[in-house]
mmCIF file of C-alpha atoms in Angstrom:
data_model
loop_
_atom_site.group_PDB
_atom_site.id
_atom_site.type_symbol
_atom_site.label_atom_id
_atom_site.label_comp_id
_atom_site.label_asym_id
_atom_site.label_seq_id
_atom_site.Cartn_x
_atom_site.Cartn_y
_atom_site.Cartn_z
ATOM 1 C CA MET R 1 0.000 0.000 0.000
ATOM 2 C CA ILE R 2 1.379 3.433 -0.986
ATOM 3 C CA PHE R 3 0.103 6.815 0.146
ATOM 4 C CA SER R 4 1.483 10.345 0.610
ATOM 5 C CA ILE R 5 1.413 12.686 3.593
ATOM 6 C CA SER R 6 2.517 16.274 4.244
ATOM 7 C CA PHE R 7 4.496 17.195 7.339
ATOM 8 C CA GLY R 8 6.725 20.154 8.160
ATOM 9 C CA GLY R 9 6.255 21.684 4.736
ATOM 10 C CA ARG R 10 7.570 18.562 2.983
ATOM 11 C CA ARG R 11 5.872 15.748 1.147
ATOM 12 C CA TRP R 12 6.493 12.130 2.155
ATOM 13 C CA VAL R 13 5.651 8.996 0.221
ATOM 14 C CA VAL R 14 4.906 6.050 2.517
ATOM 15 C CA ARG R 15 4.953 2.380 1.557
ATOM 16 C CA SER R 16 3.871 -0.219 4.106
ATOM 17 C CA SER R 17 4.421 -3.971 4.041
ATOM 18 C CA LEU R 18 4.041 -6.928 6.386
ATOM 19 C CA ARG R 19 7.696 -7.153 7.383
ATOM 20 C CA LEU R 20 9.169 -3.703 6.848
ATOM 21 C CA PHE R 21 8.034 -0.096 6.890
ATOM 22 C CA PHE R 22 9.463 2.192 4.213
ATOM 23 C CA ILE R 23 9.284 5.951 3.932
ATOM 24 C CA PHE R 24 10.529 7.774 0.836
ATOM 25 C CA ARG R 25 11.338 11.377 1.623
ATOM 26 C CA LEU R 26 11.193 13.735 -1.348
ATOM 27 C CA CYS R 27 13.481 16.738 -0.910
ATOM 28 C CA PRO R 28 12.334 19.568 -3.219
ATOM 29 C CA ALA R 29 15.698 21.347 -3.204
ATOM 30 C CA SER R 30 17.984 18.493 -4.220
ATOM 31 C CA ASN R 31 15.355 15.962 -5.377
ATOM 32 C CA ILE R 32 17.057 13.273 -3.263
ATOM 33 C CA MET R 33 14.867 10.420 -2.113
ATOM 34 C CA VAL R 34 15.723 8.730 1.200
ATOM 35 C CA ARG R 35 14.431 5.263 2.003
ATOM 36 C CA TYR R 36 13.584 4.421 5.605
ATOM 37 C CA CYS R 37 13.176 0.941 7.065
ATOM 38 C CA GLU R 38 12.978 -0.569 10.528
ATOM 39 C CA GLN R 39 13.059 -3.958 12.224
ATOM 40 C CA SER R 40 13.193 -5.218 15.797
ATOM 41 C CA ALA R 41 14.688 -8.206 17.603
ATOM 42 C CA THR R 42 14.288 -9.759 21.048
ATOM 43 C CA PHE R 43 17.087 -11.259 23.126
ATOM 44 C CA ASN R 44 16.336 -13.640 25.985
ATOM 45 C CA HIS R 45 18.732 -11.794 28.274
ATOM 46 C CA PRO R 46 18.249 -8.812 30.596
ATOM 47 C CA TRP R 47 19.179 -5.348 29.419
ATOM 48 C CA HIS R 48 22.448 -5.072 31.364
ATOM 49 C CA GLN R 49 23.753 -8.318 29.840
ATOM 50 C CA VAL R 50 22.904 -7.245 26.293
ATOM 51 C CA VAL R 51 24.674 -3.917 26.826
ATOM 52 C CA GLN R 52 27.774 -5.711 28.135
ATOM 53 C CA ALA R 53 27.711 -7.991 25.095
ATOM 54 C CA PHE R 54 27.428 -4.921 22.843
ATOM 55 C CA TRP R 55 30.980 -3.870 23.718
ATOM 56 C CA GLU R 56 32.290 -7.407 23.218
ATOM 57 C CA ARG R 57 30.354 -8.361 20.093
ATOM 58 C CA TYR R 58 33.416 -8.300 17.812
ATOM 59 C CA PRO R 59 34.836 -10.598 16.715
ATOM 60 C CA ASN R 60 32.268 -13.376 16.362
ATOM 61 C CA PRO R 61 31.635 -16.060 13.721
ATOM 62 C CA HIS R 62 28.979 -13.908 12.049
ATOM 63 C CA SER R 63 30.982 -10.661 11.765
ATOM 64 C CA SER R 64 33.558 -11.558 9.142
ATOM 65 C CA HIS R 65 32.683 -8.289 7.356
ATOM 66 C CA VAL R 66 34.023 -6.276 10.325
ATOM 67 C CA LEU R 67 37.761 -5.675 9.974
ATOM 68 C CA THR R 68 38.691 -3.240 12.767
ATOM 69 C CA GLU R 69 37.141 -1.212 15.599
ATOM 70 C CA ASP R 70 38.741 1.667 17.468
ATOM 71 C CA THR R 71 37.384 3.849 20.280
ATOM 72 C CA VAL R 72 38.264 7.468 19.479
ATOM 73 C CA ALA R 73 36.359 9.281 22.257
ATOM 74 C CA ARG R 74 34.604 8.457 25.506
ATOM 75 C CA ARG R 75 33.281 10.692 28.263
ATOM 76 C CA LEU R 76 30.847 10.534 31.160
ATOM 77 C CA GLU R 77 28.165 13.209 31.342
ATOM 78 C CA GLY R 78 26.216 12.849 34.549
ATOM 79 C CA GLY R 79 24.939 9.306 34.382
ATOM 80 C CA CYS R 80 25.344 8.948 30.612
ATOM 81 C CA LEU R 81 28.358 7.295 28.993
ATOM 82 C CA ARG R 82 28.984 8.707 25.521
ATOM 83 C CA SER R 83 31.352 6.936 23.145
ATOM 84 C CA LYS R 84 32.571 7.276 19.577
ATOM 85 C CA ARG R 85 34.098 4.408 17.655
ATOM 86 C CA ILE R 86 35.407 3.964 14.125
ATOM 87 C CA VAL R 87 34.521 0.588 12.623
ATOM 88 C CA THR R 88 36.035 -0.562 9.333
ATOM 89 C CA LYS R 89 33.957 -2.997 7.314
ATOM 90 C CA THR R 90 34.134 -4.697 3.944
ATOM 91 C CA ASN R 91 32.146 -2.993 1.225
ATOM 92 C CA ARG R 92 31.009 -5.627 -1.231
ATOM 93 C CA MET R 93 29.215 -4.235 -4.248
ATOM 94 C CA PRO R 94 27.196 -5.966 -6.963
ATOM 95 C CA LYS R 95 28.654 -6.049 -10.470
ATOM 96 C CA TRP R 96 26.607 -3.095 -11.616
ATOM 97 C CA GLY R 97 27.785 -1.079 -8.605
ATOM 98 C CA GLU R 98 31.497 -1.550 -9.332
ATOM 99 C CA ARG R 99 31.260 1.046 -12.094
ATOM 100 C CA PHE R 100 30.536 3.673 -9.413
ATOM 101 C CA LEU R 101 32.838 2.456 -6.623
ATOM 102 C CA SER R 102 35.836 0.137 -6.607
ATOM 103 C CA ALA R 103 36.751 0.492 -2.908
ATOM 104 C CA ARG R 104 36.474 -2.722 -0.929
ATOM 105 C CA THR R 105 36.281 -1.191 2.584
ATOM 106 C CA VAL R 106 34.318 1.579 4.266
ATOM 107 C CA ALA R 107 34.816 3.453 7.544
ATOM 108 C CA VAL R 108 31.773 3.828 9.785
ATOM 109 C CA LEU R 109 31.304 6.203 12.735
ATOM 110 C CA GLU R 110 29.405 4.691 15.659
ATOM 111 C CA GLU R 111 28.174 7.063 18.389
ATOM 112 C CA SER R 112 26.504 5.671 21.495
ATOM 113 C CA ALA R 113 24.810 6.987 24.631
ATOM 114 C CA CYS R 114 24.299 4.577 27.531
ATOM 115 C CA GLU R 115 22.277 5.471 30.647
ATOM 116 C CA PRO R 116 22.212 2.526 33.094
ATOM 117 C CA ALA R 117 19.880 4.312 35.552
ATOM 118 C CA ARG R 118 17.210 4.590 32.850
ATOM 119 C CA HIS R 119 18.047 1.228 31.254
ATOM 120 C CA SER R 120 18.503 3.005 27.958
ATOM 121 C CA MET R 121 21.126 2.752 25.261
ATOM 122 C CA VAL R 122 20.995 4.385 21.830
ATOM 123 C CA THR R 123 23.535 4.131 19.027
ATOM 124 C CA LEU R 124 23.787 6.178 15.838
ATOM 125 C CA THR R 125 25.914 4.891 12.971
ATOM 126 C CA ARG R 126 26.758 6.459 9.608
ATOM 127 C CA ASN R 127 29.281 5.871 6.864
ATOM 128 C CA LEU R 128 32.119 8.381 6.622
ATOM 129 C CA ALA R 129 33.217 7.564 3.076
ATOM 130 C CA HIS R 130 31.505 7.032 -0.283
ATOM 131 C CA THR R 131 28.601 9.287 0.723
ATOM 132 C CA HIS R 132 28.353 10.485 -2.885
ATOM 133 C CA LEU R 133 27.215 6.964 -3.792
ATOM 134 C CA MET R 134 25.145 5.961 -0.750
ATOM 135 C CA GLU R 135 24.457 7.514 2.636
ATOM 136 C CA VAL R 136 23.377 5.115 5.360
ATOM 137 C CA THR R 137 22.377 6.274 8.834
ATOM 138 C CA GLU R 138 21.339 3.657 11.376
ATOM 139 C CA ARG R 139 19.771 4.198 14.787
ATOM 140 C CA VAL R 140 19.501 1.367 17.322
ATOM 141 C CA GLU R 141 17.734 1.503 20.680
ATOM 142 C CA TYR R 142 18.217 -1.106 23.403
ATOM 143 C CA MET R 143 15.503 -1.271 26.065
ATOM 144 C CA PRO R 144 13.961 -3.774 28.492
ATOM 145 C CA HIS R 145 11.243 -5.756 26.757
ATOM 146 C CA PRO R 146 7.769 -4.447 27.728
ATOM 147 C CA ASP R 147 6.413 -7.990 28.173
ATOM 148 C CA ASP R 148 9.305 -9.235 30.331
ATOM 149 C CA PRO R 149 11.637 -6.368 31.322
ATOM 150 C CA GLN R 150 13.554 -8.447 33.879
ATOM 151 C CA HIS R 151 14.632 -11.192 31.509
ATOM 152 C CA LYS R 152 14.360 -9.935 27.925
ATOM 153 C CA THR R 153 15.677 -7.032 25.872
ATOM 154 C CA LEU R 154 13.991 -5.387 22.898
ATOM 155 C CA VAL R 155 16.216 -3.926 20.182
ATOM 156 C CA ARG R 156 14.686 -1.530 17.688
ATOM 157 C CA ARG R 157 16.755 -0.817 14.626
ATOM 158 C CA CYS R 158 15.987 1.684 11.871
ATOM 159 C CA ALA R 159 17.964 2.929 8.888
ATOM 160 C CA TRP R 160 17.846 5.736 6.353
ATOM 161 C CA VAL R 161 19.369 4.953 2.954
ATOM 162 C CA GLY R 162 19.893 7.670 0.363
ATOM 163 C CA SER R 163 21.788 8.111 -2.886
ATOM 164 C CA ARG R 164 22.769 11.062 -5.042
ATOM 165 C CA VAL R 165 23.561 9.037 -8.162
ATOM 166 C CA PHE R 166 21.213 10.239 -10.878
ATOM 167 C CA GLY R 167 19.306 7.463 -12.594
ATOM 168 C CA PHE R 168 20.519 4.726 -10.210
ATOM 169 C CA GLY R 169 19.277 6.101 -6.900
ATOM 170 C CA TYR R 170 16.411 3.635 -6.495
ATOM 171 C CA ALA R 171 18.583 0.598 -7.327
ATOM 172 C CA ILE R 172 21.287 1.727 -4.917
ATOM 173 C CA GLN R 173 18.726 2.329 -2.160
ATOM 174 C CA ALA R 174 17.172 -1.105 -2.739
ATOM 175 C CA PHE R 175 20.615 -2.675 -2.510
ATOM 176 C CA GLY R 176 21.290 -0.776 0.726
ATOM 177 C CA VAL R 177 18.011 -1.939 2.286
ATOM 178 C CA GLU R 178 18.611 -5.576 1.325
ATOM 179 C CA ARG R 179 22.096 -5.428 2.804
ATOM 180 C CA PHE R 180 20.635 -3.853 5.951
ATOM 181 C CA LYS R 181 18.259 -6.818 6.371
ATOM 182 C CA LYS R 182 21.024 -9.357 5.713
ATOM 183 C CA ASN R 183 23.398 -7.683 8.160
ATOM 184 C CA LEU R 184 20.627 -7.563 10.769
ATOM 185 C CA ASN R 185 20.282 -11.342 10.658
ATOM 186 C CA ASN R 186 24.042 -11.737 11.112
ATOM 187 C CA THR R 187 23.986 -9.176 13.931
ATOM 188 C CA VAL R 188 21.339 -11.130 15.847
ATOM 189 C CA LEU R 189 23.229 -14.406 15.381
ATOM 190 C CA GLY R 190 26.469 -12.752 16.466
ATOM 191 C CA PHE R 191 24.833 -11.219 19.529
ATOM 192 C CA ASN R 192 23.372 -14.572 20.537
ATOM 193 C CA HIS R 193 26.796 -16.181 20.134
ATOM 194 C CA VAL R 194 28.463 -13.590 22.370
ATOM 195 C CA LEU R 195 25.647 -13.689 24.947
ATOM 196 C CA ALA R 196 25.743 -17.474 25.185
ATOM 197 C CA LYS R 197 29.522 -17.318 25.647
ATOM 198 C CA MET R 198 29.507 -14.519 28.234
ATOM 199 C CA PHE R 199 26.463 -15.673 30.220
ATOM 200 C CA PRO R 200 26.126 -19.469 30.023
ATOM 201 C CA GLN R 201 23.548 -19.401 32.818
ATOM 202 C CA GLN R 202 20.818 -16.894 33.568
ATOM 203 C CA ASN R 203 20.535 -15.550 37.121
ATOM 204 C CA ALA R 204 16.748 -15.495 36.831
ATOM 205 C CA GLY R 205 16.538 -19.044 35.549
ATOM 206 C CA VAL R 206 15.614 -18.055 32.022
ATOM 207 C CA PRO R 207 16.964 -20.604 29.511
ATOM 208 C CA VAL R 208 20.055 -19.471 27.652
ATOM 209 C CA THR R 209 19.528 -18.815 23.966
ATOM 210 C CA GLU R 210 20.491 -21.965 22.120
ATOM 211 C CA ALA R 211 20.538 -20.573 18.608
ATOM 212 C CA VAL R 212 24.289 -20.970 18.230
ATOM 213 C CA SER R 213 24.525 -24.503 19.603
ATOM 214 C CA ALA R 214 21.475 -25.587 17.609
ATOM 215 C CA MET R 215 22.976 -24.192 14.442
ATOM 216 C CA ASP R 216 26.271 -25.978 15.091
ATOM 217 C CA ALA R 217 24.377 -29.214 15.702
ATOM 218 C CA ARG R 218 22.520 -28.824 12.410
ATOM 219 C CA LYS R 219 25.773 -28.193 10.581
ATOM 220 C CA GLU R 220 27.291 -31.296 12.140
ATOM 221 C CA ARG R 221 24.301 -33.400 11.104
ATOM 222 C CA LEU R 222 24.541 -32.055 7.567
ATOM 223 C CA ARG R 223 28.235 -32.887 7.433
ATOM 224 C CA GLU R 224 27.556 -36.418 8.666
ATOM 225 C CA THR R 225 24.760 -36.864 6.131
ATOM 226 C CA ALA R 226 26.965 -35.604 3.299
ATOM 227 C CA LYS R 227 29.791 -37.892 4.427
ATOM 228 C CA LYS R 228 27.517 -40.936 4.500
ATOM 229 C CA ALA R 229 26.079 -40.060 1.084
ATOM 230 C CA THR R 230 29.598 -39.759 -0.348
ATOM 231 C CA GLU R 231 30.673 -43.080 1.129
ATOM 232 C CA LEU R 232 27.507 -44.752 -0.191
ATOM 233 C CA ALA R 233 28.097 -43.330 -3.660
ATOM 234 C CA LYS R 234 31.709 -44.552 -3.638
ATOM 235 C CA SER R 235 30.671 -48.038 -2.521
ATOM 236 C CA LYS R 236 28.046 -48.268 -5.247
ATOM 237 C CA ALA R 237 30.506 -47.017 -7.835
ATOM 238 C CA GLY R 238 33.086 -49.562 -6.671
ATOM 239 C CA ALA R 239 30.552 -52.376 -6.923
ATOM 240 C CA MET R 240 29.530 -51.336 -10.419
ATOM 241 C CA VAL R 241 33.087 -51.529 -11.845
ATOM 242 C CA PRO R 242 33.532 -55.343 -11.450
ATOM 243 C CA GLN R 243 30.015 -55.919 -12.716
ATOM 244 C CA ALA R 244 30.721 -53.839 -15.793
ATOM 245 C CA ALA R 245 33.977 -55.731 -16.403
ATOM 246 C CA CYS R 246 32.185 -59.103 -16.124
ATOM 247 C CA ALA R 247 29.464 -57.975 -18.508
ATOM 248 C CA GLU R 248 32.100 -56.867 -21.009
ATOM 249 C CA ARG R 249 33.879 -60.269 -20.847
ATOM 250 C CA GLU R 250 30.592 -62.156 -21.296
ATOM 251 C CA SER R 251 29.728 -60.073 -24.324
ATOM 252 C CA ARG R 252 33.036 -61.066 -25.893
#
């Protein structure tokens, strides 16, 4: 469903779907369209554990695209801890995108504000390079889950994707949104991996997330199945060779 609204003297085009919520902002001055999308995830760990895992989330098996991370600033303002970090990530582009950008890495600025007294943490991330091709701004909010604030954490993640490339803006934005969704899945898996490693047992008796161990078990079963199938194929092939030789001799 697509409809338009007016707010603050600007016109917005809104597209809604079952899984994501997109907003296309039309800027009259520069005619740049920005695509907005949001998703949420729930972790079966209390807020303070998720925040601790946030600082230890790299490296993990699902963050191979993250190359480096460096803290460049950190200060305490009242009860709020504010930090700035530079994260370097790989920048894979589709074939059609290589004509616009050949760089394989991108530097990202991550700013965070953590207030333990309010059980609130907000991060704001944006790319520092290649903004002429695509600008991505991501905001993430970590909060106790409304249904179970003592044992679960709700993470709301939203992103704004824009491009100034004339004629390819929509394709570049679509690529940015798809990569956002893919990276979100890896982020959740990586978080669960770090949480399960840091907190093997819950103080409140809530079961530890078993996504990582279950996935490893599935991989092991698949490897065993593939191994057995290979051995079976080899045994059948070995049995067929003598039979073929005997059939050839009988034909002679």
